[in-house]
C-alpha positions as a printed Julia matrix, in Angstrom:
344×3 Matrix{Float64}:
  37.97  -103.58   -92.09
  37.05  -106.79   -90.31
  37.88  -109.53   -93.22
  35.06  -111.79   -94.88
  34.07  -114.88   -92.97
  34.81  -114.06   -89.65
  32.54  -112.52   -86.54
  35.81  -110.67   -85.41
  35.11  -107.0    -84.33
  38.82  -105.91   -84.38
  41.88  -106.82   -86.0
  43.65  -108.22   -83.12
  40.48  -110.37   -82.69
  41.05  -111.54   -86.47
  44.67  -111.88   -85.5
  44.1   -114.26   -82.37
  41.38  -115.92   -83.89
  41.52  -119.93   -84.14
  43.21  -121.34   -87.35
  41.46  -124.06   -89.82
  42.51  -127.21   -89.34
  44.96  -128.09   -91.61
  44.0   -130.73   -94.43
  44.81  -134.36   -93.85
  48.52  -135.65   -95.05
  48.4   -138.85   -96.66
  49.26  -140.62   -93.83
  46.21  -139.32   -91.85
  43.86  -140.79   -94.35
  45.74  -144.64   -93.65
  42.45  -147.07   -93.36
  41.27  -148.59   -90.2
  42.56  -152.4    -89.34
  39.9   -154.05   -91.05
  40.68  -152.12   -94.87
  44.68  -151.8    -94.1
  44.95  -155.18   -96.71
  43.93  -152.35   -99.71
  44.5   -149.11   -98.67
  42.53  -147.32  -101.88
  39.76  -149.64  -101.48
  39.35  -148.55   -98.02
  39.63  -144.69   -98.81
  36.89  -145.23  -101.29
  34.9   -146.77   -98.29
  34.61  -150.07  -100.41
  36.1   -152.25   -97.2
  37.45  -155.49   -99.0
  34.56  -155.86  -101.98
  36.7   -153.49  -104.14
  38.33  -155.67  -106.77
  41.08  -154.8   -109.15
  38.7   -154.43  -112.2
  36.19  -152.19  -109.96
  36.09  -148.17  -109.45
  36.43  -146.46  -106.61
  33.52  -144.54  -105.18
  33.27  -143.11  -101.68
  31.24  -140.21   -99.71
  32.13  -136.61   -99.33
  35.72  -136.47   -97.6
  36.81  -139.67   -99.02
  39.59  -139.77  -101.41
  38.39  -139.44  -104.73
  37.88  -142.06  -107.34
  40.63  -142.39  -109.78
  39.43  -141.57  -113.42
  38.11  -143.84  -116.25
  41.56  -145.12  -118.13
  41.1   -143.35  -121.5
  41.55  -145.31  -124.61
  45.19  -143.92  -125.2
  45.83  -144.8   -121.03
  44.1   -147.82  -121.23
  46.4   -149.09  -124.08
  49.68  -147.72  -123.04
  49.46  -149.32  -119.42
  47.74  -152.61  -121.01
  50.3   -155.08  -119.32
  50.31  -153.0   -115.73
  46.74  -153.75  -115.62
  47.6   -157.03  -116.54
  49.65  -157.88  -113.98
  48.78  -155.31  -111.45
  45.29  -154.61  -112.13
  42.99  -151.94  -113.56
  42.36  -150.4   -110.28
  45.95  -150.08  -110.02
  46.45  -148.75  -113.49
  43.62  -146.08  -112.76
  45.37  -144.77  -109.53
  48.59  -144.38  -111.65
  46.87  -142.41  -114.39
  45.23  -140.27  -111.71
  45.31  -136.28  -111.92
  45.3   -137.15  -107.75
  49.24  -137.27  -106.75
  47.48  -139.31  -103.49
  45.8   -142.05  -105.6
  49.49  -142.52  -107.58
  50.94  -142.79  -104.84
  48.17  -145.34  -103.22
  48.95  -147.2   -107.22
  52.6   -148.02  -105.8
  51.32  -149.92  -102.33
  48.77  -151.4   -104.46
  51.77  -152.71  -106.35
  54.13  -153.45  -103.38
  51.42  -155.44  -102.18
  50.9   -157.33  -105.18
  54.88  -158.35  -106.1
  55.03  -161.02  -103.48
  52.82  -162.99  -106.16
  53.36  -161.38  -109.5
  56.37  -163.45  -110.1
  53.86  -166.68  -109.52
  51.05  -165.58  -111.71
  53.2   -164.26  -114.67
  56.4   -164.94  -116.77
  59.27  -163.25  -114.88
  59.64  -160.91  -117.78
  56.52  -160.19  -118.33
  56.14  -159.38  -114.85
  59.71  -157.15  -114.4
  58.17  -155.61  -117.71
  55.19  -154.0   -116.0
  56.86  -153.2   -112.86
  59.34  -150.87  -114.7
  56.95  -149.45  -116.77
  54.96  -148.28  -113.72
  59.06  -147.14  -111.88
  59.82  -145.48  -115.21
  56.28  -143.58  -115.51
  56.61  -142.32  -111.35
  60.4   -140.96  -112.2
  58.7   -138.74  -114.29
  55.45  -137.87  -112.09
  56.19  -133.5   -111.36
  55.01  -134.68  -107.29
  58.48  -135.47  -105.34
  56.85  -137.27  -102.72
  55.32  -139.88  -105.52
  59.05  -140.38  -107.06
  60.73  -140.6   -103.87
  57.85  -143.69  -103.33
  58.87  -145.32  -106.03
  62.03  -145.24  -105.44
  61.71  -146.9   -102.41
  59.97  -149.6   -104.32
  62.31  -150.07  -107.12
  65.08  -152.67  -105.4
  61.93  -154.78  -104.42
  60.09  -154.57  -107.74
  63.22  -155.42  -109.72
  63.71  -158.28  -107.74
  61.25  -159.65  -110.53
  63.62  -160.21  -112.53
  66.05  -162.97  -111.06
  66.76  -165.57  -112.69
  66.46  -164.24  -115.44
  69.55  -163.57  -117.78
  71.51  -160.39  -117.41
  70.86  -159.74  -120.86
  67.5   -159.95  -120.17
  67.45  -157.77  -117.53
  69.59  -154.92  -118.58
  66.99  -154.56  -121.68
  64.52  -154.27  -119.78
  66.4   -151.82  -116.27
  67.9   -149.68  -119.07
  65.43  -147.17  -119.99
  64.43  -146.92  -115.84
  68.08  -146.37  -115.13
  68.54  -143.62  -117.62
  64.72  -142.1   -115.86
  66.74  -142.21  -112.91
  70.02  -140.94  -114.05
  68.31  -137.85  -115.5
  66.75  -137.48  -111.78
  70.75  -137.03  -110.28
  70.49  -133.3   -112.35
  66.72  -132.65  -110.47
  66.49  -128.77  -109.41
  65.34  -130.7   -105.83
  68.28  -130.91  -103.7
  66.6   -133.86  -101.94
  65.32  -135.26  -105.05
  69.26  -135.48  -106.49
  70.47  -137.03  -102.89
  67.31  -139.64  -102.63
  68.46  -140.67  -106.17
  72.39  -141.1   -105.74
  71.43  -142.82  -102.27
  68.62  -144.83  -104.18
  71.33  -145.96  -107.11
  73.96  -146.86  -104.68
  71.59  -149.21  -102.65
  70.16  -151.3   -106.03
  73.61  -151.75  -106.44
  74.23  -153.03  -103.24
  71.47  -155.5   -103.21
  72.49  -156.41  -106.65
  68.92  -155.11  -108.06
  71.13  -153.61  -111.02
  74.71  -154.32  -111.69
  77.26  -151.48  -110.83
  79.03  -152.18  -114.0
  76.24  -151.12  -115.8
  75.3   -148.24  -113.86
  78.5   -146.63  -113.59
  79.22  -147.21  -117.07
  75.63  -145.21  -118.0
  76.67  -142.58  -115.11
  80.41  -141.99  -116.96
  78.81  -141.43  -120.54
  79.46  -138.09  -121.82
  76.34  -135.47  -121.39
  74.26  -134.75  -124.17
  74.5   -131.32  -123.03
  78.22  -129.79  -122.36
  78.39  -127.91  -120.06
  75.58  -128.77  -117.67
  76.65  -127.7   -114.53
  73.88  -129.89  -112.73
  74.23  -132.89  -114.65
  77.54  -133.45  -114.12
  77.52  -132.34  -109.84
  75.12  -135.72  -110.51
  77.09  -137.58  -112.34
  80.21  -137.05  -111.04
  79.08  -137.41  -106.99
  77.25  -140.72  -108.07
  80.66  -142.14  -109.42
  82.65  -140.89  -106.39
  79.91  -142.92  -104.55
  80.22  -146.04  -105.96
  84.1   -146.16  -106.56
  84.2   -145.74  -102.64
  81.45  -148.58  -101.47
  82.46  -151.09  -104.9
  85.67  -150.41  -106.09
  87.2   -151.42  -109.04
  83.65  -153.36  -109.98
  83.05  -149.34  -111.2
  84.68  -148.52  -114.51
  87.37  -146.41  -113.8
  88.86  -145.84  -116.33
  85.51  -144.11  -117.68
  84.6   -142.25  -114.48
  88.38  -140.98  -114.9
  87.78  -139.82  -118.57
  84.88  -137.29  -117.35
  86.1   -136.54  -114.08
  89.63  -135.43  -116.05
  87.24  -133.58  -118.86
  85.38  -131.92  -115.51
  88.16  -130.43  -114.15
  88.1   -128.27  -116.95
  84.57  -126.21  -116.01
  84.44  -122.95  -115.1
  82.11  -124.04  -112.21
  84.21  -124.69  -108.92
  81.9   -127.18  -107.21
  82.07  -129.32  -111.05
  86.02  -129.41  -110.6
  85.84  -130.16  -106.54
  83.16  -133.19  -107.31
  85.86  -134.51  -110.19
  88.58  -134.16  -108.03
  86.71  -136.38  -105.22
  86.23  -139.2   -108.12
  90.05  -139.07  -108.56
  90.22  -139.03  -105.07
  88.51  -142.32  -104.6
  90.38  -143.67  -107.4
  93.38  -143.28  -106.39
  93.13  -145.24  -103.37
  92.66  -148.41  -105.25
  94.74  -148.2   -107.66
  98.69  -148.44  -107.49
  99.77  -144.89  -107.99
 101.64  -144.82  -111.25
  98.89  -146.15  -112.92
  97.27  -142.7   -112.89
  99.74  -140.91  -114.67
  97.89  -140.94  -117.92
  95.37  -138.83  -115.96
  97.81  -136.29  -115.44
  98.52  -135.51  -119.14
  96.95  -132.51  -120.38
  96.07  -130.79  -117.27
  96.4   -127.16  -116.02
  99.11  -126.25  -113.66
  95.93  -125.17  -111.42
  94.77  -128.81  -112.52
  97.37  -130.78  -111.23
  97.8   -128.79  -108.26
  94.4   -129.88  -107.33
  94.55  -133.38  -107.67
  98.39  -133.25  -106.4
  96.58  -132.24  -103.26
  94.1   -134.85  -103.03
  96.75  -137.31  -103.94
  99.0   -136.12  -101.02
  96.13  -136.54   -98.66
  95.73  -140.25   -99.87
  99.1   -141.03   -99.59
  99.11  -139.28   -95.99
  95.94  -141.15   -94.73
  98.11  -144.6    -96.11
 100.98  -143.91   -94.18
  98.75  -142.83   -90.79
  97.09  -146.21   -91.23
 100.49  -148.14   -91.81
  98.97  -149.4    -94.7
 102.33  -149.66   -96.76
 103.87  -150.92   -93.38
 106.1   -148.77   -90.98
 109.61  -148.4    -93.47
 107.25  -147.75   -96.43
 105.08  -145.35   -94.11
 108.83  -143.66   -93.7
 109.24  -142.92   -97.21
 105.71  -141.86   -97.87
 106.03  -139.27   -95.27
 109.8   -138.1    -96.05
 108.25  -137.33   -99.66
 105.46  -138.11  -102.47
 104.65  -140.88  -104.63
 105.76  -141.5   -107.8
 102.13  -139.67  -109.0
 102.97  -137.09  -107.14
 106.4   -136.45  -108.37
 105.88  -136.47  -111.33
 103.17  -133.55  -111.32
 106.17  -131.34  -109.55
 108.14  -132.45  -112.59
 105.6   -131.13  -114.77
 105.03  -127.86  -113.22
 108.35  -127.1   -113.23
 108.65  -127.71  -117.07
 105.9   -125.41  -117.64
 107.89  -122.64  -115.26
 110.48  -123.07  -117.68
């Protein structure tokens, strides 16, 4: 049977037969020169006379217009149209993951001046509302976009006191948290990655966010929240040191190494890892209380590895490198001590 739609005769005709072309990506639909300055404007075929209060109308094979606000919208994002526009606000609301995605360089475009035109807070206010409302958007590709944004957007904020600013970043960084446990592998990597670099342009202070990242889980037990949690912390002990809460990020890495799951106990073991090679060694033997023969084994090993790359590097100079490499550190002792109480 020769298949509907086609003028083949035989099925290797239907077989060879040339392929639709596939559907414009996003980036195929960018503007000519003349619209680039408002990209949604220009797929509308508005050129430049769209404003932000205007709607979006275009021909056939245009992108479509974003919806009417409803009332419920049109409340809830009353300070993004504010400060970013309605037209804004109605790509945002969109059913179209292209025109919520066209809402964030709308709003890119428009933080350059939103700090001149508004109250800092007012205007940090509406550019986390729009971060916090994208973490949860079901369309990777519009996250992952607004992630990109977020260390420029909450750049709004400075000057302002941390106080201030933590009242406002908190409810986006717990969005984000919650996006370290996402069932899309690069969804949970753009996110550590995407937390590590706010930190590192000071967009959000590492205190804060490791302290949020060490909280116990609502749920115990949840294997993917804490592979999140847990790799985030490792992460920022290694790039900002003892900025990070340690002792925190100790407490669940030490209550991790206590799941049944293998890659749980391997991702607390790297946090101790990275702990331990900022902090003098006997300091850690409260960490060592409680655990498992199999337990301490495992971080005995990590430990030795630390202690091995220190001596390599002659980081405890050449007679201390000696001793390190005739035999372990106090840490280290001290689990062998332990283990060989329990044989007894």
């Amino acid at each position: 049977l020769t298949p509907r739609g086609t003028n083949a005769n035989t099925q290797a005709e239907y077989d060879e037969r040339a392929l639709p072309k596939p559907a414009a990506s996003y980036a195929d639909l960018a503007p000519p020169a003349a619209l680039a300055a408002d990209p949604v404007a220009a797929a509308a075929g508005r050129g430049g006379g769209l404003g932000d209060g205007g709607a979006a109308t275009g021909p056939d094979g245009d992108l479509p217009a974003p919806e009417p606000l409803s009332k419920a919208d049109e409340t809830e994002a009353a300070l993004i149209i504010e400060v970013f526009g309605e037209l804004t606000a109605q790509c945002l609301y969109s059913k179209s993951w292209v025109l919520r995605q066209g809402a964030l360089q709308r709003m890119r475009d428009a933080l350059p001046t939103a700090g001149d035109k508004h109250s800092p807070l007012v205007a940090l206010r509406a550019a986390v509302q729009v971060l916090r409302k994208c973490a949860k958007d079901k369309i990777a590709q519009v996250y992952l976009s607004s992630l990109d944004l977020a260390g420029d957007a909450l750049r709004l904020g400075e000057g302002l006191k941390a106080a201030d600013v933590a009242a406002q970043v908190d409810p986006l960084l717990h969005a984000l948290l919650a996006k370290t446990a996402d069932a899309n592998a690069r969804v949970r990597e753009a996110t550590e990655a995407g937390l590590v670099d706010l930190c590192r342009r000071r967009a959000i202070a590492v205190e804060v966010v490791g302290t949020h990242a060490s909280a116990p889980l609502k749920k115990a037990g949840d294997v993917r929240g804490l592979l999140g949690r847990l790799g985030l912390l490792a992460a920022l002990v290694a790039e900002f040191g003892a900025n990070v809460p340690l002792d925190r990020a100790l407490d669940l890495a030490k209550a991790a190494l206590s799941s049944p799951n293998a890659q749980v106990r391997q991702r607390a073991t790297d946090v101790a890892r990275e702990v331990y090679r900022i902090v003098e060694a006997d300091s850690l033997g409260w960490f060592l209380d409680g655990l498992k023969p199999a337990q301490r084994d495992a971080v005995a090993a990590v430990f030795a590895e630390v202690d091995a790359e220190r001596s390599y590097h002659g980081d405890e100079g050449e007679e201390d490198g000696a001793e390190a490499g005739a035999g372990q550190t106090g840490v280290l002792s001290e689990i062998e001590e332990g283990d060989e109480d329990e044989a007894l």
